[in-house]
PDB file of C-alpha atoms in Angstrom:
ATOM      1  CA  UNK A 209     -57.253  38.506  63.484  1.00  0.00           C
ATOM      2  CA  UNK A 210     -53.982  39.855  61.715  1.00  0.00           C
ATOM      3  CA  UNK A 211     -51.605  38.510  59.792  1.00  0.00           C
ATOM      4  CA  UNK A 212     -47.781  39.926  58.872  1.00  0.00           C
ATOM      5  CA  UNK A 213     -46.389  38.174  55.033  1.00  0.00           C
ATOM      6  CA  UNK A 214     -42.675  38.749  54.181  1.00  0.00           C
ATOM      7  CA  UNK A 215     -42.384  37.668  50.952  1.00  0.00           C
ATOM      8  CA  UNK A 216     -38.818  37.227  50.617  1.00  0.00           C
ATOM      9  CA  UNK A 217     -36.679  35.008  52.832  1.00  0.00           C
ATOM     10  CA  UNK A 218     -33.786  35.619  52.024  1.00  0.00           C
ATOM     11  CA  UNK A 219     -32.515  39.516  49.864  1.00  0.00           C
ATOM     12  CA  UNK A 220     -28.632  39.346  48.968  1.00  0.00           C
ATOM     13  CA  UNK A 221     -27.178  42.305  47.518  1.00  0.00           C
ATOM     14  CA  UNK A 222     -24.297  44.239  46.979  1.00  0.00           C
ATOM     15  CA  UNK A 223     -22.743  47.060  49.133  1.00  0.00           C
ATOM     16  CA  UNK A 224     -23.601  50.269  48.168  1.00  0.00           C
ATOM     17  CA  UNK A 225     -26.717  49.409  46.418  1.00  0.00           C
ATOM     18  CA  UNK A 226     -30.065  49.730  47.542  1.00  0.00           C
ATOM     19  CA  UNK A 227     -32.517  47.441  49.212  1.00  0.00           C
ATOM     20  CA  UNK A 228     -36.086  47.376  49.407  1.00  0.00           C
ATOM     21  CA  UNK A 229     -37.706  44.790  52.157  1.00  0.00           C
ATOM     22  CA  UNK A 230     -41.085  44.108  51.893  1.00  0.00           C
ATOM     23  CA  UNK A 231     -44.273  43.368  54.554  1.00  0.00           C
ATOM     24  CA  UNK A 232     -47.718  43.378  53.738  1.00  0.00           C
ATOM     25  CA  UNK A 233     -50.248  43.086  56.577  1.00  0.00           C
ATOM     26  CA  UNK A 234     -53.871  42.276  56.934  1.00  0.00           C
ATOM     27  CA  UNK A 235     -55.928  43.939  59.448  1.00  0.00           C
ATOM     28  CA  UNK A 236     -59.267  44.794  59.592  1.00  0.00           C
ATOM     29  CA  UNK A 237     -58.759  47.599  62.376  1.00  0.00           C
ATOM     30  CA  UNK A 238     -56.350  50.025  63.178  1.00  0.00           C
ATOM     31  CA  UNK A 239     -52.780  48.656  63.507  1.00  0.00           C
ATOM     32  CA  UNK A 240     -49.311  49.950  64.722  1.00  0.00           C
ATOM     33  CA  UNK A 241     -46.424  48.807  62.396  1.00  0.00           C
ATOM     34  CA  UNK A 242     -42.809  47.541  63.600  1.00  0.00           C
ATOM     35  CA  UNK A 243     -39.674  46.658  61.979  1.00  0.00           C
ATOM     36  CA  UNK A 244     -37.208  44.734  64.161  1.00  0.00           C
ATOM     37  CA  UNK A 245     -33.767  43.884  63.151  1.00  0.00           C
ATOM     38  CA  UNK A 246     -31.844  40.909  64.637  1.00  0.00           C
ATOM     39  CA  UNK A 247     -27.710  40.606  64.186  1.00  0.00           C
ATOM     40  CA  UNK A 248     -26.347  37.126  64.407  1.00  0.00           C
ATOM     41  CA  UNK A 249     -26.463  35.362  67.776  1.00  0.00           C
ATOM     42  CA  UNK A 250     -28.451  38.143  69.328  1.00  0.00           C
ATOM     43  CA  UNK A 251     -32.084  39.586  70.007  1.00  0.00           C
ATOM     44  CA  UNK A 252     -34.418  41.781  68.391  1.00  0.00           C
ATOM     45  CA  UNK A 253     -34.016  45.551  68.457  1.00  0.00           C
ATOM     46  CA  UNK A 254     -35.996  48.070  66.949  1.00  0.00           C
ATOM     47  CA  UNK A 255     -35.011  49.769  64.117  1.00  0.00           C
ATOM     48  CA  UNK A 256     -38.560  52.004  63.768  1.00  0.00           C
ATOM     49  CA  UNK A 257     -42.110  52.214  64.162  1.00  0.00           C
ATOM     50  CA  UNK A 258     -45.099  53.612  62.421  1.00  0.00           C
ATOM     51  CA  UNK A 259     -47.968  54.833  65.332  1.00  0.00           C
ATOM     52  CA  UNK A 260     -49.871  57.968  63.226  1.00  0.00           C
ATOM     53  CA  UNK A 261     -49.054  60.684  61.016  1.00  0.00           C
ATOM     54  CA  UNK A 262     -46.329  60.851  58.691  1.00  0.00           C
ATOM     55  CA  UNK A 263     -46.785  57.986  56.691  1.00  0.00           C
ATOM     56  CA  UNK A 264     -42.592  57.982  56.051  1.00  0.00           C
ATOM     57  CA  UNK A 265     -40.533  57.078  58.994  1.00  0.00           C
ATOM     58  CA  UNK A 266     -37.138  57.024  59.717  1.00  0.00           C
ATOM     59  CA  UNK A 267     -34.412  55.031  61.483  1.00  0.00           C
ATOM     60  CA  UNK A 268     -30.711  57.020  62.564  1.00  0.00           C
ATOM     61  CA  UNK A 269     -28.813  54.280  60.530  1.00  0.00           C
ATOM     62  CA  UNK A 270     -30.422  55.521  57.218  1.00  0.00           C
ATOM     63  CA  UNK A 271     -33.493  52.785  56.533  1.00  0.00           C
ATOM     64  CA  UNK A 272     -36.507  54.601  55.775  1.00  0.00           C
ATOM     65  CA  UNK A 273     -40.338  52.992  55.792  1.00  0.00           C
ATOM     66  CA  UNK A 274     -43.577  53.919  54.257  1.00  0.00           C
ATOM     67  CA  UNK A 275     -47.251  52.703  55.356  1.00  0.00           C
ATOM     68  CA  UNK A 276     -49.450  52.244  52.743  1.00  0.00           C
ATOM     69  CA  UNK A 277     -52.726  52.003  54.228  1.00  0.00           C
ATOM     70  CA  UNK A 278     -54.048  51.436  50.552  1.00  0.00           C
ATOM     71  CA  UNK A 279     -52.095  48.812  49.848  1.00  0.00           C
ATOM     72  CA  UNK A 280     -51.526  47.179  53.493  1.00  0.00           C
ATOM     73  CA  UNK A 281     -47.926  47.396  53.336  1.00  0.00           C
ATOM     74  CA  UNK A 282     -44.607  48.848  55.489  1.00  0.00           C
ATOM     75  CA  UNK A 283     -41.949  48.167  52.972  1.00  0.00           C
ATOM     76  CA  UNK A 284     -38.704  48.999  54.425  1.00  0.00           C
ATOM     77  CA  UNK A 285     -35.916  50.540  52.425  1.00  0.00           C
ATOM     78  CA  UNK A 286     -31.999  52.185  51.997  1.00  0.00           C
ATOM     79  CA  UNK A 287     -30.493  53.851  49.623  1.00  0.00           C
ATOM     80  CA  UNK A 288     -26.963  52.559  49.912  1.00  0.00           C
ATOM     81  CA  UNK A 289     -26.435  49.252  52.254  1.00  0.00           C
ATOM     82  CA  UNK A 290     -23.328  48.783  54.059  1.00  0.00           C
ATOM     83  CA  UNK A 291     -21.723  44.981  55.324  1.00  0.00           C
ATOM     84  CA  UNK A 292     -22.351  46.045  59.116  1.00  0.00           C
ATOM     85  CA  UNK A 293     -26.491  45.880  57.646  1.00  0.00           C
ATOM     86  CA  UNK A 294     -26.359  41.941  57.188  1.00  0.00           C
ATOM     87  CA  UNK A 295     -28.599  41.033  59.544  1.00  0.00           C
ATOM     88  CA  UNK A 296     -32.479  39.293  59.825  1.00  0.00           C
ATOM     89  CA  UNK A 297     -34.984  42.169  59.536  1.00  0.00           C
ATOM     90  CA  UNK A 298     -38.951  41.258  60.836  1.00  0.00           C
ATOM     91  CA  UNK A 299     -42.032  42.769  60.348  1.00  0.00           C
ATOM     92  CA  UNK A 300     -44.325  43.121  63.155  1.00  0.00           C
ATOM     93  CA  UNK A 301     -48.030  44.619  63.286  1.00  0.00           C
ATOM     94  CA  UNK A 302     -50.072  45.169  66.489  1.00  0.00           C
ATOM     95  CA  UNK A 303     -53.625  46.418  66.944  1.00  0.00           C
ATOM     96  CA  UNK A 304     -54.682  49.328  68.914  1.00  0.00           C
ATOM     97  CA  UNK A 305     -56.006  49.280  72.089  1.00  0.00           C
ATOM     98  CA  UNK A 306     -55.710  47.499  75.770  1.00  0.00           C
ATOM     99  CA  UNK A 307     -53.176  44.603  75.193  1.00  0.00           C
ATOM    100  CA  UNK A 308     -53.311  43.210  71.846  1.00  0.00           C
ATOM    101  CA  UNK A 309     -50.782  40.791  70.963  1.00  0.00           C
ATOM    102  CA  UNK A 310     -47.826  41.554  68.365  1.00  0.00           C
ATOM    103  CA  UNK A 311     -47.848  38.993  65.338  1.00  0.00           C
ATOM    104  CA  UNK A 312     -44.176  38.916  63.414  1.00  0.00           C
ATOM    105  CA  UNK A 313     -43.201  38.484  60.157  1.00  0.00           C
ATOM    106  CA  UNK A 314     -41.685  35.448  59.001  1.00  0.00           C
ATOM    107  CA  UNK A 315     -38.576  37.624  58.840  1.00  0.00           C
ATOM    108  CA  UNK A 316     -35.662  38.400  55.736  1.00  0.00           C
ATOM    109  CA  UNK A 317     -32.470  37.930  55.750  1.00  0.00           C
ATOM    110  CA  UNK A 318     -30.670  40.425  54.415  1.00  0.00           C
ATOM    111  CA  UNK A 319     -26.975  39.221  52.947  1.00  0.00           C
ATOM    112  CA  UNK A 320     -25.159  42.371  51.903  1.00  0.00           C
ATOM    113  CA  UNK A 321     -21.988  41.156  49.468  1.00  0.00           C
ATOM    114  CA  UNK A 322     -18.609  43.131  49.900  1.00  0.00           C
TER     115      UNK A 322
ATOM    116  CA  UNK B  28     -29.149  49.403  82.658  1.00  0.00           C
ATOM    117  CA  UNK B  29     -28.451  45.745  81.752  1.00  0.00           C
ATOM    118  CA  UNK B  30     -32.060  46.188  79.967  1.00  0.00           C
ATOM    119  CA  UNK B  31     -33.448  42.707  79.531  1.00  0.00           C
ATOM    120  CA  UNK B  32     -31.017  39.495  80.617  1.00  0.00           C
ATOM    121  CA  UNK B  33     -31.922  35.861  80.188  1.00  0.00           C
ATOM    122  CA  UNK B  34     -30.369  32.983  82.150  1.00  0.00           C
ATOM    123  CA  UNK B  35     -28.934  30.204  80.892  1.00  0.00           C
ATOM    124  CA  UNK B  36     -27.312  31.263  77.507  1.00  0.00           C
ATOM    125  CA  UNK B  37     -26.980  27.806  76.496  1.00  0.00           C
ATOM    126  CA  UNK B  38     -28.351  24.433  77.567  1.00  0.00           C
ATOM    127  CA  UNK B  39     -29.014  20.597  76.585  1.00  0.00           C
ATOM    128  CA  UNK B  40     -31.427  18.527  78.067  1.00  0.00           C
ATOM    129  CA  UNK B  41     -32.219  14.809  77.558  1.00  0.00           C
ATOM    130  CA  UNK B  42     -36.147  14.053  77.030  1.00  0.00           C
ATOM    131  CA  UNK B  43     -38.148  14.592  80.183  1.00  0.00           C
ATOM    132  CA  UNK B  44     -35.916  16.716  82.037  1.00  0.00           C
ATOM    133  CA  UNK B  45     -36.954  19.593  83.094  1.00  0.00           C
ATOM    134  CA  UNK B  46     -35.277  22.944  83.699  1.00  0.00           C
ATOM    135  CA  UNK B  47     -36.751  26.743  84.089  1.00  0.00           C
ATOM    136  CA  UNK B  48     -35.617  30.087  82.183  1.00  0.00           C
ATOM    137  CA  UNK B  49     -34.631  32.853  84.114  1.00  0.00           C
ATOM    138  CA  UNK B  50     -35.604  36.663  82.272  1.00  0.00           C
ATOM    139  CA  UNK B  51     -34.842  39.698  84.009  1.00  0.00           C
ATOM    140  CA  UNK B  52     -35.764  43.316  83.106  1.00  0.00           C
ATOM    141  CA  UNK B  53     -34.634  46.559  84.741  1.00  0.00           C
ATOM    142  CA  UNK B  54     -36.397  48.968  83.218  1.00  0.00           C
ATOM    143  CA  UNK B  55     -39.572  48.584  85.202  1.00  0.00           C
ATOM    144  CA  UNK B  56     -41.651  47.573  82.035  1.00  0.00           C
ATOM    145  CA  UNK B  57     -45.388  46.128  83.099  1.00  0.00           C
ATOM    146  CA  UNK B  58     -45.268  43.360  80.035  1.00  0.00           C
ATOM    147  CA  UNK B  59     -43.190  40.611  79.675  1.00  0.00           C
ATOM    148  CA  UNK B  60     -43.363  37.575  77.230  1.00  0.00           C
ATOM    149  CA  UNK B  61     -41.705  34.460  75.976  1.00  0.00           C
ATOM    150  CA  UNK B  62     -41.211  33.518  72.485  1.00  0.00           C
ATOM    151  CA  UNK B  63     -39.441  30.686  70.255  1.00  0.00           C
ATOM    152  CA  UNK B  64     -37.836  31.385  67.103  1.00  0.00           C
ATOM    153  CA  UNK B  65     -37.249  28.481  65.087  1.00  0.00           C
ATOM    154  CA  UNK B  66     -36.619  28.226  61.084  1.00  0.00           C
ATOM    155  CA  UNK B  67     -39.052  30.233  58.670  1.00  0.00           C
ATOM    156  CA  UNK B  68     -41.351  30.509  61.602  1.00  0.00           C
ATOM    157  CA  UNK B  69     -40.588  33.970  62.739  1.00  0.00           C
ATOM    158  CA  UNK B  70     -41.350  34.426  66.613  1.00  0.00           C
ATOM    159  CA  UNK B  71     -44.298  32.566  68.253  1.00  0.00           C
ATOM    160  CA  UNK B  72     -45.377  33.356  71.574  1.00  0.00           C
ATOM    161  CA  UNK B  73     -45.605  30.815  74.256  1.00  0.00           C
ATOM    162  CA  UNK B  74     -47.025  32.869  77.415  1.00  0.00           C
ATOM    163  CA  UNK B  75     -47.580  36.272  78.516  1.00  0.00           C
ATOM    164  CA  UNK B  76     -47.674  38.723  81.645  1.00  0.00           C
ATOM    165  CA  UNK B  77     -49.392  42.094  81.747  1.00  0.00           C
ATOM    166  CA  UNK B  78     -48.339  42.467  85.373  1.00  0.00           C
ATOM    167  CA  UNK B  79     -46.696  41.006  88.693  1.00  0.00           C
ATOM    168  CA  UNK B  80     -48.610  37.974  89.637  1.00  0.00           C
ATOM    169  CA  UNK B  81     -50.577  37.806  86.271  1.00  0.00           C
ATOM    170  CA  UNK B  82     -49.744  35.333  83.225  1.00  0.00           C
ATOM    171  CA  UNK B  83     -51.647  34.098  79.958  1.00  0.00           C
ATOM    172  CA  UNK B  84     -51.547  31.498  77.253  1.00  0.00           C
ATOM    173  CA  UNK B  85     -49.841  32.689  74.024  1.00  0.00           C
ATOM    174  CA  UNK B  86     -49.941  31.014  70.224  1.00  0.00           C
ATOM    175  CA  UNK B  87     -48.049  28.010  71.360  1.00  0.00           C
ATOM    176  CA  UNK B  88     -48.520  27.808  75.778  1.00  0.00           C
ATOM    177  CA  UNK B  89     -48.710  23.240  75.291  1.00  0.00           C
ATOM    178  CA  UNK B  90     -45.492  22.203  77.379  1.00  0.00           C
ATOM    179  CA  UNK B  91     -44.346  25.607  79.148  1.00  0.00           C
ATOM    180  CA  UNK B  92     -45.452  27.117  82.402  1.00  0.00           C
ATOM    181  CA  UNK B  93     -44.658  30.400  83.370  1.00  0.00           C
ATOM    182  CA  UNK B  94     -44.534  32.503  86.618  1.00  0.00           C
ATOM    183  CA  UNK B  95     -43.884  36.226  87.520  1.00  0.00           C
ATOM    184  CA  UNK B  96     -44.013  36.594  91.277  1.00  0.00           C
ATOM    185  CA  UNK B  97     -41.778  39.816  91.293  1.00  0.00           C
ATOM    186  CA  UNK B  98     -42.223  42.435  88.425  1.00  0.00           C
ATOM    187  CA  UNK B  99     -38.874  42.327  87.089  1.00  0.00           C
ATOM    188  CA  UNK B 100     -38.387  38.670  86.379  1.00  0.00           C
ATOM    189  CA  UNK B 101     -40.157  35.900  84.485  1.00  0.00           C
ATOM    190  CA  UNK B 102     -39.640  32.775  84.372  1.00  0.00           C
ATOM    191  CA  UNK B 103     -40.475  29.937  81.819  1.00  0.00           C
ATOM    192  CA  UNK B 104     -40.305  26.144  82.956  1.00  0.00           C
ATOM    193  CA  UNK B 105     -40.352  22.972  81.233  1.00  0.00           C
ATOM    194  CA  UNK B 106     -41.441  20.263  83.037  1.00  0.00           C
ATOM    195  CA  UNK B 107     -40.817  17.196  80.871  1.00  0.00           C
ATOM    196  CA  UNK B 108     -38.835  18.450  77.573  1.00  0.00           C
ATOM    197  CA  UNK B 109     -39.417  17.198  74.327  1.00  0.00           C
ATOM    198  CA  UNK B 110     -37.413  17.359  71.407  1.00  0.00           C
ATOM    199  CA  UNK B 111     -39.704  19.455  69.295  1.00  0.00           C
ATOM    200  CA  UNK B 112     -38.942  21.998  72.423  1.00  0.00           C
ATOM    201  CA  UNK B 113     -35.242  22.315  70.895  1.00  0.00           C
ATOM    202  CA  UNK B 114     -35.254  26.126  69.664  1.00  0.00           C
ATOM    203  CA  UNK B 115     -34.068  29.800  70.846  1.00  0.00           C
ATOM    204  CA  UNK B 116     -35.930  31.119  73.400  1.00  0.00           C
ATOM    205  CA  UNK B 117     -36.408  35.067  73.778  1.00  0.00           C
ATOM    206  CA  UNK B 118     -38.067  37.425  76.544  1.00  0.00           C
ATOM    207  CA  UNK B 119     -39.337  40.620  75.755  1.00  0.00           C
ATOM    208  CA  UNK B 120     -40.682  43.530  78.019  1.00  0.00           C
ATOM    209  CA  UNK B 121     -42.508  46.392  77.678  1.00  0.00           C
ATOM    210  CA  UNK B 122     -44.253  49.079  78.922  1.00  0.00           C
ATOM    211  CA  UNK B 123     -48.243  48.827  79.026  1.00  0.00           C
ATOM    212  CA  UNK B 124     -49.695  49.729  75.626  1.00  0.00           C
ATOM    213  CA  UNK B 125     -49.717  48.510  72.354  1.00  0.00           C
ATOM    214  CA  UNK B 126     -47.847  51.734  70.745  1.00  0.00           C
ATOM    215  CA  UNK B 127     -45.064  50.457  73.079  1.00  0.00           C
ATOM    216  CA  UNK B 128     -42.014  48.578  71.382  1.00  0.00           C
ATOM    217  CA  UNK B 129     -40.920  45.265  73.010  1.00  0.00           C
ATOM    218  CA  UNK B 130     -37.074  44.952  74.414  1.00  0.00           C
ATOM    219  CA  UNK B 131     -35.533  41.594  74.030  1.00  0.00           C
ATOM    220  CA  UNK B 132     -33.204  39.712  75.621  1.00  0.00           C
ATOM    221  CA  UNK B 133     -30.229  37.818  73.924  1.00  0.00           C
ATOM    222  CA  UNK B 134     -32.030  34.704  73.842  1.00  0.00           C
ATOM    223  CA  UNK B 135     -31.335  31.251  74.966  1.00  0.00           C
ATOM    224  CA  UNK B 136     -30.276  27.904  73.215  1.00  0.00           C
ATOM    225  CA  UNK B 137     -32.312  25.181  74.212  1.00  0.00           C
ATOM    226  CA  UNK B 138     -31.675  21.564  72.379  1.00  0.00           C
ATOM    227  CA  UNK B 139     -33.566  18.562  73.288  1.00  0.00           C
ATOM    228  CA  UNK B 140     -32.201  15.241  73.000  1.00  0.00           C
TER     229      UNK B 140
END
């Protein structure tokens, strides 16, 4: 079985500054990571993915995540948030092979303050 | 591409009515699925389908029936709604694979008097 933890439920902070969201999985095979981001009143999108390789990968609007198989976690992070980046943000793992189910996060809100 | 569209938007029902879900996906993606989102629960998934005329039970199938006769819709019924049934409702698709990422729809507002 696998399980997603997201620590925080709620992150405010203030524009320009940076964020860090955090997800810690548990696994005990291979797993493909997910980070989904949901604006208010709509559905999930994704924002990126982590399949093999590079363990740092990259989103267009600037968020950035690292897998640490080590330390079974995807933390996602930015630099410099902006208001248009309040949103809820989930963390979603899925194990390899045939179809395997995809277990979320309890998702973060992320409340960026003008 | 109108991607993934769910039907109604919004909807109240009194206890033991029943009413069906409509999801639609043009992007000729093999999976579909259901999920609720309620409160500090994340996304739970009710039922499945990994392909026209197949469905399976999800984490939380108790109430909900599901169909997919043609491989661009799905549809989720309730037969006799409850008002621990009150939540958002989402559909997903995707292609076949787990390295796939899901689409989702815009959800749907379900409360249960």
């Amino acid at each position: 079985a696998q399980s997603v933890t997201q620590l925080d439920s709620q992150v405010p902070v203030f524009e320009e500054a940076p964020v860090e969201l955090r997800c810690n999985y548990s696994s005990s095979v291979s797993v493909y990571l997910f980070w989904y981001v949901q604006y208010p009143n709509q559905g999930l999108q994704l924002l990126l993915k982590y399949l093999s390789g590079s363990t740092l990968v990259e989103s267009i609007n600037g968020f950035e995540a690292e897998f640490n198989k080590s330390q079974t976690s995807f933390h996602l992070r930015k630099p410099s948030v902006h208001i248009s980046d309040t949103a809820e943000y989930f963390c979603a793992v899925r194990r390899s092979g045939g179809y395997q189910k995809v277990t979320f996060g309890t998702g973060t809100k992320l409340q960026v303050i003008p | 591409n109108a991607g993934v569209t769910q039907t109604p938007k919004f909807r109240v029902l009194k206890t033991g009515q029943s009413m069906t879900l409509l999801c639609a996906q043009d992007m000729n993606h093999e999976y579909m699925y259901w999920y609720r989102q309620d409160p500090g629960m994340g996304l739970r998934l009710i039922h499945y389908s990994v392909g026209e005329g197949t469905t399976a039970k999800g984490e939380v199938p108790d109430g909900y029936n599901v169909s997919r006769l043609k491989k661009q819709n799905f549809l989720l019924g309730l037969e006799s709604a409850a008002p621990s049934q009150t939540s958002v409702y989402f559909c997903a698709s995707s292609f076949q694979g787990a390295r796939r990422e899901q689409y989702f729809g815009p959800g749907t507002r379900l409360t249960v008097t």
